[in-house]
PDB file of C-alpha atoms in Angstrom:
ATOM      1  CA  MET A  53     -23.444  -9.644  -1.197  1.00 80.00           C
ATOM      2  CA  ALA A  54     -23.418 -10.350   2.532  1.00 84.00           C
ATOM      3  CA  ASP A  55     -24.791  -7.531   4.688  1.00 92.00           C
ATOM      4  CA  ALA A  56     -22.244  -5.346   6.482  1.00 95.00           C
ATOM      5  CA  ARG A  57     -22.721  -6.009  10.187  1.00 97.00           C
ATOM      6  CA  TYR A  58     -20.347  -3.329  11.459  1.00 98.00           C
ATOM      7  CA  ARG A  59     -19.972   0.402  11.075  1.00 97.00           C
ATOM      8  CA  THR A  60     -17.169   2.901  11.520  1.00 98.00           C
ATOM      9  CA  GLY A  61     -16.315   3.172  15.202  1.00 98.00           C
ATOM     10  CA  ASP A  62     -17.495  -0.331  16.150  1.00 98.00           C
ATOM     11  CA  SER A  63     -15.194  -2.468  18.298  1.00 98.00           C
ATOM     12  CA  VAL A  64     -14.358  -5.795  16.679  1.00 98.00           C
ATOM     13  CA  ARG A  65     -12.075  -8.746  17.325  1.00 98.00           C
ATOM     14  CA  VAL A  66     -10.279 -10.768  14.645  1.00 98.00           C
ATOM     15  CA  ARG A  67     -10.851 -14.525  14.742  1.00 98.00           C
ATOM     16  CA  LYS A  68      -7.966 -16.560  16.035  1.00 97.00           C
ATOM     17  CA  ALA A  69      -7.907 -19.425  13.596  1.00 95.00           C
ATOM     18  CA  ALA A  70      -5.368 -21.065  11.313  1.00 95.00           C
ATOM     19  CA  PRO A  71      -7.151 -22.506   8.285  1.00 94.00           C
ATOM     20  CA  LEU A  72      -5.124 -23.627   5.275  1.00 93.00           C
ATOM     21  CA  GLY A  73      -5.334 -21.735   2.022  1.00 92.00           C
ATOM     22  CA  HIS A  74      -4.962 -18.252   0.583  1.00 93.00           C
ATOM     23  CA  VAL A  75      -5.825 -16.235   3.687  1.00 95.00           C
ATOM     24  CA  ARG A  76      -5.415 -12.450   3.538  1.00 96.00           C
ATOM     25  CA  THR A  77      -5.570 -12.008   7.321  1.00 97.00           C
ATOM     26  CA  PRO A  78      -1.948 -12.019   8.551  1.00 97.00           C
ATOM     27  CA  PHE A  79      -1.134 -14.128  11.604  1.00 97.00           C
ATOM     28  CA  TYR A  80       0.101 -11.141  13.604  1.00 97.00           C
ATOM     29  CA  ILE A  81      -3.352  -9.586  13.798  1.00 98.00           C
ATOM     30  CA  ARG A  82      -5.411 -12.713  14.500  1.00 98.00           C
ATOM     31  CA  GLY A  83      -7.065 -12.669  17.920  1.00 98.00           C
ATOM     32  CA  HIS A  84      -6.591  -8.894  18.396  1.00 98.00           C
ATOM     33  CA  ALA A  85      -9.272  -6.299  19.078  1.00 98.00           C
ATOM     34  CA  GLY A  86      -9.575  -2.996  17.252  1.00 98.00           C
ATOM     35  CA  VAL A  87     -11.990  -0.384  15.976  1.00 98.00           C
ATOM     36  CA  VAL A  88     -13.496  -0.136  12.488  1.00 98.00           C
ATOM     37  CA  GLU A  89     -11.846   2.825  10.705  1.00 98.00           C
ATOM     38  CA  ARG A  90     -14.044   2.622   7.592  1.00 97.00           C
ATOM     39  CA  VAL A  91     -16.124   0.207   5.573  1.00 97.00           C
ATOM     40  CA  CYS A  92     -14.453  -0.409   2.213  1.00 97.00           C
ATOM     41  CA  GLY A  93     -17.301  -2.140   0.392  1.00 96.00           C
ATOM     42  CA  ALA A  94     -17.674  -5.836  -0.358  1.00 96.00           C
ATOM     43  CA  PHE A  95     -15.309  -8.058  -2.311  1.00 96.00           C
ATOM     44  CA  PRO A  96     -15.220 -11.705  -3.388  1.00 96.00           C
ATOM     45  CA  ASN A  97     -13.714 -13.918  -0.694  1.00 96.00           C
ATOM     46  CA  PRO A  98     -10.024 -14.381  -1.656  1.00 95.00           C
ATOM     47  CA  GLU A  99      -9.898 -17.791   0.019  1.00 95.00           C
ATOM     48  CA  GLU A 100     -12.577 -18.984  -2.406  1.00 95.00           C
ATOM     49  CA  LEU A 101     -11.113 -17.177  -5.437  1.00 95.00           C
ATOM     50  CA  ALA A 102      -7.826 -18.982  -4.873  1.00 94.00           C
ATOM     51  CA  GLN A 103      -9.716 -22.278  -5.256  1.00 94.00           C
ATOM     52  CA  GLN A 104     -11.085 -21.195  -8.652  1.00 93.00           C
ATOM     53  CA  ARG A 105     -14.538 -20.517  -7.184  1.00 96.00           C
ATOM     54  CA  ASP A 106     -16.453 -17.250  -7.558  1.00 96.00           C
ATOM     55  CA  GLY A 107     -15.991 -16.066  -3.965  1.00 95.00           C
ATOM     56  CA  LEU A 108     -19.628 -15.015  -3.742  1.00 96.00           C
ATOM     57  CA  PRO A 109     -21.473 -13.723  -1.847  1.00 95.00           C
ATOM     58  CA  ALA A 110     -19.012 -10.824  -1.662  1.00 96.00           C
ATOM     59  CA  GLN A 111     -17.746 -10.267   1.863  1.00 96.00           C
ATOM     60  CA  PRO A 112     -17.817  -6.816   3.464  1.00 98.00           C
ATOM     61  CA  LEU A 113     -14.265  -5.543   3.933  1.00 98.00           C
ATOM     62  CA  TYR A 114     -13.314  -3.250   6.815  1.00 98.00           C
ATOM     63  CA  ARG A 115     -10.266  -1.200   7.642  1.00 98.00           C
ATOM     64  CA  VAL A 116      -9.652  -1.880  11.303  1.00 98.00           C
ATOM     65  CA  ARG A 117      -7.390   0.208  13.519  1.00 98.00           C
ATOM     66  CA  PHE A 118      -5.383  -1.489  16.276  1.00 98.00           C
ATOM     67  CA  ARG A 119      -3.211   0.081  18.933  1.00 98.00           C
ATOM     68  CA  GLN A 120       0.375  -0.996  18.400  1.00 98.00           C
ATOM     69  CA  LYS A 121       0.797  -1.488  22.157  1.00 97.00           C
ATOM     70  CA  ASP A 122      -2.016  -4.060  22.046  1.00 97.00           C
ATOM     71  CA  VAL A 123      -0.567  -5.916  19.073  1.00 98.00           C
ATOM     72  CA  TRP A 124       3.123  -6.167  19.956  1.00 97.00           C
ATOM     73  CA  PRO A 125       4.290  -7.027  23.474  1.00 93.00           C
ATOM     74  CA  GLY A 126       6.974  -4.537  24.511  1.00 93.00           C
ATOM     75  CA  TYR A 127       6.166  -2.157  21.633  1.00 95.00           C
ATOM     76  CA  ARG A 128       8.535   0.808  21.652  1.00 90.00           C
ATOM     77  CA  GLY A 129       6.983   4.031  20.571  1.00 91.00           C
ATOM     78  CA  SER A 130       4.059   6.293  21.277  1.00 93.00           C
ATOM     79  CA  ALA A 131       0.990   4.785  22.934  1.00 95.00           C
ATOM     80  CA  ALA A 132      -0.955   6.564  20.187  1.00 97.00           C
ATOM     81  CA  ASP A 133       0.753   4.589  17.388  1.00 98.00           C
ATOM     82  CA  VAL A 134      -1.618   2.416  15.385  1.00 98.00           C
ATOM     83  CA  ILE A 135      -1.629  -0.285  12.728  1.00 98.00           C
ATOM     84  CA  GLU A 136      -4.506  -0.248  10.261  1.00 98.00           C
ATOM     85  CA  ILE A 137      -5.336  -3.303   8.216  1.00 98.00           C
ATOM     86  CA  GLU A 138      -8.117  -4.697   6.043  1.00 98.00           C
ATOM     87  CA  ILE A 139     -10.228  -7.428   7.621  1.00 98.00           C
ATOM     88  CA  PHE A 140     -12.973  -9.363   5.833  1.00 98.00           C
ATOM     89  CA  GLN A 141     -16.216  -9.769   7.760  1.00 98.00           C
ATOM     90  CA  HIS A 142     -15.890 -13.539   7.963  1.00 96.00           C
ATOM     91  CA  TRP A 143     -12.655 -12.985   9.906  1.00 98.00           C
ATOM     92  CA  ILE A 144     -14.429 -10.983  12.605  1.00 98.00           C
ATOM     93  CA  GLU A 145     -15.523 -12.897  15.688  1.00 95.00           C
ATOM     94  CA  GLU A 146     -19.238 -13.112  16.314  1.00 79.00           C
TER      95      GLU A 146
ATOM     96  CA  MET B  26      18.749 -12.142 -12.765  1.00 49.00           C
ATOM     97  CA  LYS B  27      22.437 -13.115 -12.789  1.00 55.00           C
ATOM     98  CA  ASP B  28      23.393 -15.153 -15.795  1.00 61.00           C
ATOM     99  CA  SER B  29      25.382 -18.061 -14.452  1.00 68.00           C
ATOM    100  CA  GLY B  30      25.887 -19.438 -17.959  1.00 75.00           C
ATOM    101  CA  ARG B  31      24.259 -22.665 -16.869  1.00 78.00           C
ATOM    102  CA  TYR B  32      21.077 -24.043 -18.319  1.00 81.00           C
ATOM    103  CA  GLU B  33      18.215 -23.743 -15.862  1.00 82.00           C
ATOM    104  CA  PRO B  34      14.810 -25.164 -16.688  1.00 87.00           C
ATOM    105  CA  TYR B  35      11.777 -22.939 -16.331  1.00 89.00           C
ATOM    106  CA  SER B  36       9.972 -23.059 -13.031  1.00 91.00           C
ATOM    107  CA  TYR B  37       6.345 -24.139 -12.980  1.00 93.00           C
ATOM    108  CA  PHE B  38       5.016 -20.570 -13.062  1.00 92.00           C
ATOM    109  CA  GLN B  39       7.472 -19.384 -15.729  1.00 92.00           C
ATOM    110  CA  LEU B  40       6.372 -22.278 -17.905  1.00 94.00           C
ATOM    111  CA  MET B  41       2.714 -21.406 -17.323  1.00 95.00           C
ATOM    112  CA  GLU B  42       3.365 -17.790 -18.289  1.00 93.00           C
ATOM    113  CA  VAL B  43       5.225 -18.672 -21.472  1.00 94.00           C
ATOM    114  CA  SER B  44       2.613 -21.257 -22.501  1.00 96.00           C
ATOM    115  CA  LEU B  45      -0.283 -18.879 -21.919  1.00 95.00           C
ATOM    116  CA  ARG B  46       1.475 -16.012 -23.711  1.00 95.00           C
ATOM    117  CA  GLU B  47       2.304 -18.161 -26.751  1.00 96.00           C
ATOM    118  CA  LEU B  48      -1.265 -19.430 -26.929  1.00 97.00           C
ATOM    119  CA  LEU B  49      -2.694 -15.908 -26.795  1.00 97.00           C
ATOM    120  CA  VAL B  50      -0.343 -14.785 -29.563  1.00 96.00           C
ATOM    121  CA  GLU B  51      -1.044 -17.897 -31.644  1.00 97.00           C
ATOM    122  CA  LYS B  52      -4.782 -17.334 -31.406  1.00 97.00           C
ATOM    123  CA  GLY B  53      -4.417 -13.679 -32.313  1.00 96.00           C
ATOM    124  CA  VAL B  54      -5.762 -12.332 -28.985  1.00 96.00           C
ATOM    125  CA  VAL B  55      -2.637 -10.198 -28.469  1.00 95.00           C
ATOM    126  CA  THR B  56       0.564  -9.593 -30.378  1.00 96.00           C
ATOM    127  CA  GLU B  57       4.160  -9.963 -29.216  1.00 95.00           C
ATOM    128  CA  ASP B  58       4.597  -6.245 -29.860  1.00 96.00           C
ATOM    129  CA  ALA B  59       1.637  -5.339 -27.657  1.00 95.00           C
ATOM    130  CA  ILE B  60       3.032  -7.421 -24.793  1.00 94.00           C
ATOM    131  CA  ALA B  61       6.528  -5.969 -25.166  1.00 94.00           C
ATOM    132  CA  GLY B  62       5.025  -2.474 -25.345  1.00 95.00           C
ATOM    133  CA  ALA B  63       2.956  -2.969 -22.189  1.00 90.00           C
ATOM    134  CA  MET B  64       6.001  -4.286 -20.309  1.00 90.00           C
ATOM    135  CA  ALA B  65       8.158  -1.383 -21.447  1.00 93.00           C
ATOM    136  CA  ALA B  66       5.486   1.131 -20.422  1.00 89.00           C
ATOM    137  CA  MET B  67       5.190  -0.484 -17.004  1.00 88.00           C
ATOM    138  CA  ARG B  68       8.941  -0.417 -16.437  1.00 90.00           C
ATOM    139  CA  ALA B  69       9.159   3.197 -17.591  1.00 92.00           C
ATOM    140  CA  ARG B  70       6.454   4.413 -15.225  1.00 92.00           C
ATOM    141  CA  GLY B  71       7.633   6.285 -12.151  1.00 95.00           C
ATOM    142  CA  PRO B  72       5.872   8.091  -9.307  1.00 97.00           C
ATOM    143  CA  GLU B  73       5.019  11.152 -11.464  1.00 97.00           C
ATOM    144  CA  ARG B  74       1.273  10.585 -11.391  1.00 97.00           C
ATOM    145  CA  GLY B  75       1.142  10.244  -7.613  1.00 98.00           C
ATOM    146  CA  ALA B  76       3.351  13.329  -7.270  1.00 98.00           C
ATOM    147  CA  ALA B  77       1.044  15.307  -9.566  1.00 98.00           C
ATOM    148  CA  MET B  78      -1.960  14.379  -7.407  1.00 98.00           C
ATOM    149  CA  VAL B  79      -0.168  15.542  -4.268  1.00 98.00           C
ATOM    150  CA  ALA B  80       0.922  18.865  -5.764  1.00 98.00           C
ATOM    151  CA  HIS B  81      -2.607  19.464  -7.031  1.00 98.00           C
ATOM    152  CA  ALA B  82      -4.025  18.717  -3.571  1.00 98.00           C
ATOM    153  CA  TRP B  83      -1.545  21.142  -1.958  1.00 98.00           C
ATOM    154  CA  LEU B  84      -2.885  23.945  -4.142  1.00 98.00           C
ATOM    155  CA  ASP B  85      -6.576  23.035  -4.194  1.00 98.00           C
ATOM    156  CA  PRO B  86      -8.197  22.274  -0.806  1.00 98.00           C
ATOM    157  CA  ALA B  87     -11.444  21.122  -2.455  1.00 98.00           C
ATOM    158  CA  TYR B  88      -9.516  18.606  -4.572  1.00 98.00           C
ATOM    159  CA  LYS B  89      -7.674  17.464  -1.453  1.00 98.00           C
ATOM    160  CA  ALA B  90     -10.975  16.805   0.323  1.00 98.00           C
ATOM    161  CA  ARG B  91     -12.231  14.801  -2.672  1.00 98.00           C
ATOM    162  CA  MET B  92      -8.940  12.880  -2.793  1.00 98.00           C
ATOM    163  CA  LEU B  93      -9.147  11.881   0.865  1.00 98.00           C
ATOM    164  CA  ALA B  94     -12.773  10.810   0.374  1.00 97.00           C
ATOM    165  CA  ASN B  95     -12.112   8.797  -2.807  1.00 97.00           C
ATOM    166  CA  GLY B  96      -8.547   8.367  -4.052  1.00 98.00           C
ATOM    167  CA  THR B  97      -9.524   6.482  -7.203  1.00 97.00           C
ATOM    168  CA  ALA B  98     -11.924   9.213  -8.361  1.00 98.00           C
ATOM    169  CA  ALA B  99      -9.262  11.839  -7.613  1.00 98.00           C
ATOM    170  CA  ALA B 100      -6.752  10.013  -9.852  1.00 98.00           C
ATOM    171  CA  GLU B 101      -9.325   9.809 -12.648  1.00 98.00           C
ATOM    172  CA  GLU B 102     -10.152  13.493 -12.197  1.00 98.00           C
ATOM    173  CA  LEU B 103      -6.581  14.329 -13.259  1.00 98.00           C
ATOM    174  CA  GLY B 104      -6.961  12.084 -16.288  1.00 97.00           C
ATOM    175  CA  PHE B 105      -5.061   9.054 -14.951  1.00 96.00           C
ATOM    176  CA  GLU B 106      -6.521   5.733 -15.966  1.00 90.00           C
ATOM    177  CA  VAL B 107      -6.390   3.345 -13.043  1.00 92.00           C
ATOM    178  CA  PRO B 108      -8.486   0.311 -13.998  1.00 91.00           C
ATOM    179  CA  GLY B 109      -9.264  -1.887 -11.011  1.00 91.00           C
ATOM    180  CA  LEU B 110      -7.428   0.325  -8.547  1.00 94.00           C
ATOM    181  CA  ARG B 111      -9.157   1.145  -5.262  1.00 96.00           C
ATOM    182  CA  LEU B 112      -7.004   3.871  -3.805  1.00 98.00           C
ATOM    183  CA  ILE B 113      -7.039   5.213  -0.269  1.00 98.00           C
ATOM    184  CA  VAL B 114      -4.998   8.370   0.344  1.00 98.00           C
ATOM    185  CA  VAL B 115      -3.813   8.965   3.910  1.00 98.00           C
ATOM    186  CA  GLU B 116      -2.797  12.425   5.035  1.00 98.00           C
ATOM    187  CA  ASN B 117       0.274  13.396   7.023  1.00 98.00           C
ATOM    188  CA  ALA B 118      -0.211  16.197   9.554  1.00 98.00           C
ATOM    189  CA  PRO B 119       1.986  17.833  12.214  1.00 97.00           C
ATOM    190  CA  GLY B 120       0.795  15.189  14.703  1.00 97.00           C
ATOM    191  CA  THR B 121       0.483  12.178  12.386  1.00 98.00           C
ATOM    192  CA  HIS B 122       2.860  10.320  10.085  1.00 98.00           C
ATOM    193  CA  ASN B 123       1.672   7.568   7.729  1.00 98.00           C
ATOM    194  CA  VAL B 124       3.656   4.697   6.259  1.00 98.00           C
ATOM    195  CA  ILE B 125       2.540   1.953   3.865  1.00 98.00           C
ATOM    196  CA  VAL B 126       3.502  -1.720   3.723  1.00 98.00           C
ATOM    197  CA  CYS B 127       2.106  -4.952   2.354  1.00 97.00           C
ATOM    198  CA  THR B 128       3.071  -7.601   4.886  1.00 97.00           C
ATOM    199  CA  LEU B 129       1.685 -10.496   2.813  1.00 95.00           C
ATOM    200  CA  CYS B 130       3.285  -9.739  -0.554  1.00 91.00           C
ATOM    201  CA  SER B 131       4.027  -6.468  -2.365  1.00 90.00           C
ATOM    202  CA  CYS B 132       0.698  -4.747  -3.110  1.00 93.00           C
ATOM    203  CA  TYR B 133       1.410  -1.262  -4.398  1.00 96.00           C
ATOM    204  CA  PRO B 134      -0.457   1.307  -6.558  1.00 96.00           C
ATOM    205  CA  ARG B 135       1.718   0.668  -9.632  1.00 94.00           C
ATOM    206  CA  MET B 136      -0.558   2.644 -11.932  1.00 93.00           C
ATOM    207  CA  LEU B 137       0.334   5.783  -9.963  1.00 96.00           C
ATOM    208  CA  LEU B 138       3.776   5.088  -8.471  1.00 96.00           C
ATOM    209  CA  GLY B 139       5.404   2.756 -10.997  1.00 95.00           C
ATOM    210  CA  MET B 140       7.141  -0.460  -9.994  1.00 94.00           C
ATOM    211  CA  PRO B 141       7.752  -0.909  -6.258  1.00 95.00           C
ATOM    212  CA  PRO B 142      11.373  -0.672  -5.071  1.00 96.00           C
ATOM    213  CA  GLU B 143      13.130  -3.920  -4.144  1.00 95.00           C
ATOM    214  CA  TRP B 144      13.182  -3.054  -0.449  1.00 97.00           C
ATOM    215  CA  TYR B 145       9.397  -2.649  -0.413  1.00 97.00           C
ATOM    216  CA  LYS B 146       9.119  -6.295  -1.451  1.00 96.00           C
ATOM    217  CA  SER B 147      11.808  -7.506   0.965  1.00 97.00           C
ATOM    218  CA  ARG B 148      11.000  -9.562   4.045  1.00 96.00           C
ATOM    219  CA  PRO B 149      12.935  -7.304   6.442  1.00 97.00           C
ATOM    220  CA  TYR B 150      10.876  -4.216   5.483  1.00 98.00           C
ATOM    221  CA  ARG B 151       7.573  -6.085   5.433  1.00 97.00           C
ATOM    222  CA  SER B 152       8.084  -7.798   8.765  1.00 97.00           C
ATOM    223  CA  ARG B 153       9.792  -4.980  10.641  1.00 98.00           C
ATOM    224  CA  VAL B 154       7.952  -1.802   9.685  1.00 98.00           C
ATOM    225  CA  VAL B 155       4.735  -3.075  11.258  1.00 97.00           C
ATOM    226  CA  ARG B 156       6.308  -3.784  14.633  1.00 96.00           C
ATOM    227  CA  GLU B 157       9.097  -1.208  14.907  1.00 97.00           C
ATOM    228  CA  PRO B 158       8.142   1.575  12.472  1.00 98.00           C
ATOM    229  CA  ARG B 159      10.179   4.258  14.241  1.00 97.00           C
ATOM    230  CA  LYS B 160      13.364   2.226  14.025  1.00 97.00           C
ATOM    231  CA  VAL B 161      12.820   1.333  10.371  1.00 98.00           C
ATOM    232  CA  LEU B 162      11.995   4.934   9.427  1.00 98.00           C
ATOM    233  CA  GLY B 163      15.137   5.991  11.285  1.00 98.00           C
ATOM    234  CA  GLU B 164      17.149   3.655   9.078  1.00 98.00           C
ATOM    235  CA  PHE B 165      15.689   5.472   6.066  1.00 98.00           C
ATOM    236  CA  GLY B 166      16.950   8.699   7.635  1.00 97.00           C
ATOM    237  CA  LEU B 167      13.537   9.864   8.826  1.00 98.00           C
ATOM    238  CA  LYS B 168      13.318  10.715  12.509  1.00 96.00           C
ATOM    239  CA  VAL B 169       9.715  10.868  13.713  1.00 96.00           C
ATOM    240  CA  ALA B 170       9.283  12.787  16.972  1.00 95.00           C
ATOM    241  CA  ALA B 171       7.993  10.763  19.939  1.00 94.00           C
ATOM    242  CA  LYS B 172       4.888  12.913  20.189  1.00 95.00           C
ATOM    243  CA  VAL B 173       3.911  12.254  16.577  1.00 97.00           C
ATOM    244  CA  ARG B 174       1.507   9.349  16.112  1.00 98.00           C
ATOM    245  CA  ILE B 175       2.556   6.806  13.495  1.00 98.00           C
ATOM    246  CA  ARG B 176      -0.135   5.106  11.441  1.00 98.00           C
ATOM    247  CA  VAL B 177       1.122   1.986   9.673  1.00 98.00           C
ATOM    248  CA  HIS B 178      -1.170   0.826   6.876  1.00 98.00           C
ATOM    249  CA  ASP B 179      -1.019  -2.830   5.891  1.00 98.00           C
ATOM    250  CA  SER B 180      -2.125  -3.126   2.267  1.00 96.00           C
ATOM    251  CA  ASN B 181      -3.143  -6.746   2.793  1.00 94.00           C
ATOM    252  CA  ALA B 182      -6.355  -7.102   0.764  1.00 94.00           C
ATOM    253  CA  ASP B 183      -8.220  -5.113  -1.899  1.00 95.00           C
ATOM    254  CA  MET B 184      -7.254  -1.471  -1.194  1.00 96.00           C
ATOM    255  CA  ARG B 185      -4.071   0.271  -2.303  1.00 97.00           C
ATOM    256  CA  TYR B 186      -2.515   3.207  -0.476  1.00 98.00           C
ATOM    257  CA  MET B 187      -0.671   6.440  -1.047  1.00 98.00           C
ATOM    258  CA  VAL B 188       0.542   8.996   1.487  1.00 98.00           C
ATOM    259  CA  LEU B 189      -0.328  12.679   1.091  1.00 98.00           C
ATOM    260  CA  PRO B 190       2.770  14.294   2.621  1.00 98.00           C
ATOM    261  CA  MET B 191       2.825  17.767   4.153  1.00 98.00           C
ATOM    262  CA  ARG B 192       3.816  20.632   1.907  1.00 98.00           C
ATOM    263  CA  PRO B 193       7.277  21.834   2.967  1.00 97.00           C
ATOM    264  CA  ALA B 194       7.629  25.356   4.325  1.00 95.00           C
ATOM    265  CA  GLY B 195       9.301  27.856   2.019  1.00 95.00           C
ATOM    266  CA  THR B 196       7.341  26.868  -1.075  1.00 97.00           C
ATOM    267  CA  ASP B 197       4.896  29.768  -1.154  1.00 96.00           C
ATOM    268  CA  GLY B 198       4.066  30.856  -4.675  1.00 97.00           C
ATOM    269  CA  TRP B 199       5.539  27.732  -6.253  1.00 97.00           C
ATOM    270  CA  SER B 200       3.917  26.351  -9.396  1.00 98.00           C
ATOM    271  CA  GLU B 201       2.184  22.989  -9.309  1.00 98.00           C
ATOM    272  CA  GLU B 202       4.886  21.475 -11.475  1.00 97.00           C
ATOM    273  CA  ARG B 203       7.668  22.730  -9.233  1.00 97.00           C
ATOM    274  CA  LEU B 204       5.854  21.444  -6.143  1.00 98.00           C
ATOM    275  CA  ALA B 205       5.421  18.032  -7.784  1.00 98.00           C
ATOM    276  CA  SER B 206       9.184  17.832  -8.281  1.00 97.00           C
ATOM    277  CA  LEU B 207       9.581  17.699  -4.472  1.00 98.00           C
ATOM    278  CA  VAL B 208       7.313  14.666  -4.118  1.00 98.00           C
ATOM    279  CA  THR B 209       9.473  11.541  -4.237  1.00 97.00           C
ATOM    280  CA  ARG B 210       8.409   7.931  -4.447  1.00 98.00           C
ATOM    281  CA  ASP B 211       9.598   7.353  -0.877  1.00 98.00           C
ATOM    282  CA  SER B 212       7.511  10.251   0.420  1.00 98.00           C
ATOM    283  CA  LEU B 213       4.438   8.685  -1.199  1.00 98.00           C
ATOM    284  CA  ILE B 214       5.172   5.403   0.622  1.00 98.00           C
ATOM    285  CA  GLY B 215       5.897   7.288   3.839  1.00 98.00           C
ATOM    286  CA  VAL B 216       9.538   6.374   4.464  1.00 98.00           C
ATOM    287  CA  ALA B 217      10.581   9.955   3.678  1.00 98.00           C
ATOM    288  CA  VAL B 218       9.076  13.438   3.565  1.00 98.00           C
ATOM    289  CA  PRO B 219       9.475  16.043   0.823  1.00 97.00           C
ATOM    290  CA  VAL B 220      12.348  18.414   1.468  1.00 95.00           C
ATOM    291  CA  LEU B 221      13.646  21.460  -0.343  1.00 93.00           C
ATOM    292  CA  PRO B 222      16.809  20.921  -2.350  1.00 88.00           C
ATOM    293  CA  LYS B 223      19.824  22.083  -0.375  1.00 83.00           C
ATOM    294  CA  LYS B 224      21.069  25.484  -1.419  1.00 76.00           C
ATOM    295  CA  PRO B 225      24.671  25.538  -2.476  1.00 74.00           C
ATOM    296  CA  LYS B 226      26.768  26.997   0.343  1.00 69.00           C
ATOM    297  CA  THR B 227      27.754  30.579  -0.272  1.00 69.00           C
ATOM    298  CA  ARG B 228      31.234  31.494   0.853  1.00 67.00           C
ATOM    299  CA  LYS B 229      31.676  34.559   2.965  1.00 60.00           C
ATOM    300  CA  SER B 230      33.954  36.968   1.230  1.00 53.00           C
TER     301      SER B 230
END
């Protein structure tokens, strides 16, 4: 299992990349910055699992909270509105 | 599926499923009856288990705290078997409303809520509720005040989600079972909130 590099409350940014394959990081959140809401544990990398490999070492998985106003240009709604989404550690920018 | 009366060959994945199923039956790993039984049980399951958890949490603050800390353990505590499920329960409050979506496919805690509704799996819901939640909730008939923060939860990887709605006013002294009857599937997804059944109008004499 890979070591968890981030803790609740840490600021992180999602990688902006477009690799082929079974990626569980939606396009809309790539490149955006948010704050770790909780650490969920570590899970086999889905991109590897989809290729019939074992997905190990397990990747730490985080719930990251983003401000809607940061994610969507022209977002209509409260400035306090948030989107929370699971991000694997290998999708977080160094 | 609509029966057009025309022969349509199996798709690749349908063929894979049938082949695998027939092999498993042939080799005695499972029986046709067991498969049919499992499918019937899955179709018959509704949101009752999720509703029971919510009603229990409304009446037992210690259980509620455990549920928010570990949803899976809280389901098991009430005797629900949820193999493989990693459940996160998110709590509505006067200043916060939660809504769940899976933008990538249709991830959903089926063991607790039954089969997801068609709209939950539809592209319009999945693509719109993340970027204009207030408008989408409005279309469901749920008006969220501007001062209330909306938390949208994208169930995109290994966790599954359920909303813990607020207990409606006017339910003091209600039994757990009666409270659970207020908790609808939609209120567990977050596109609705539990409401008291409307009283029949009494005519003034």
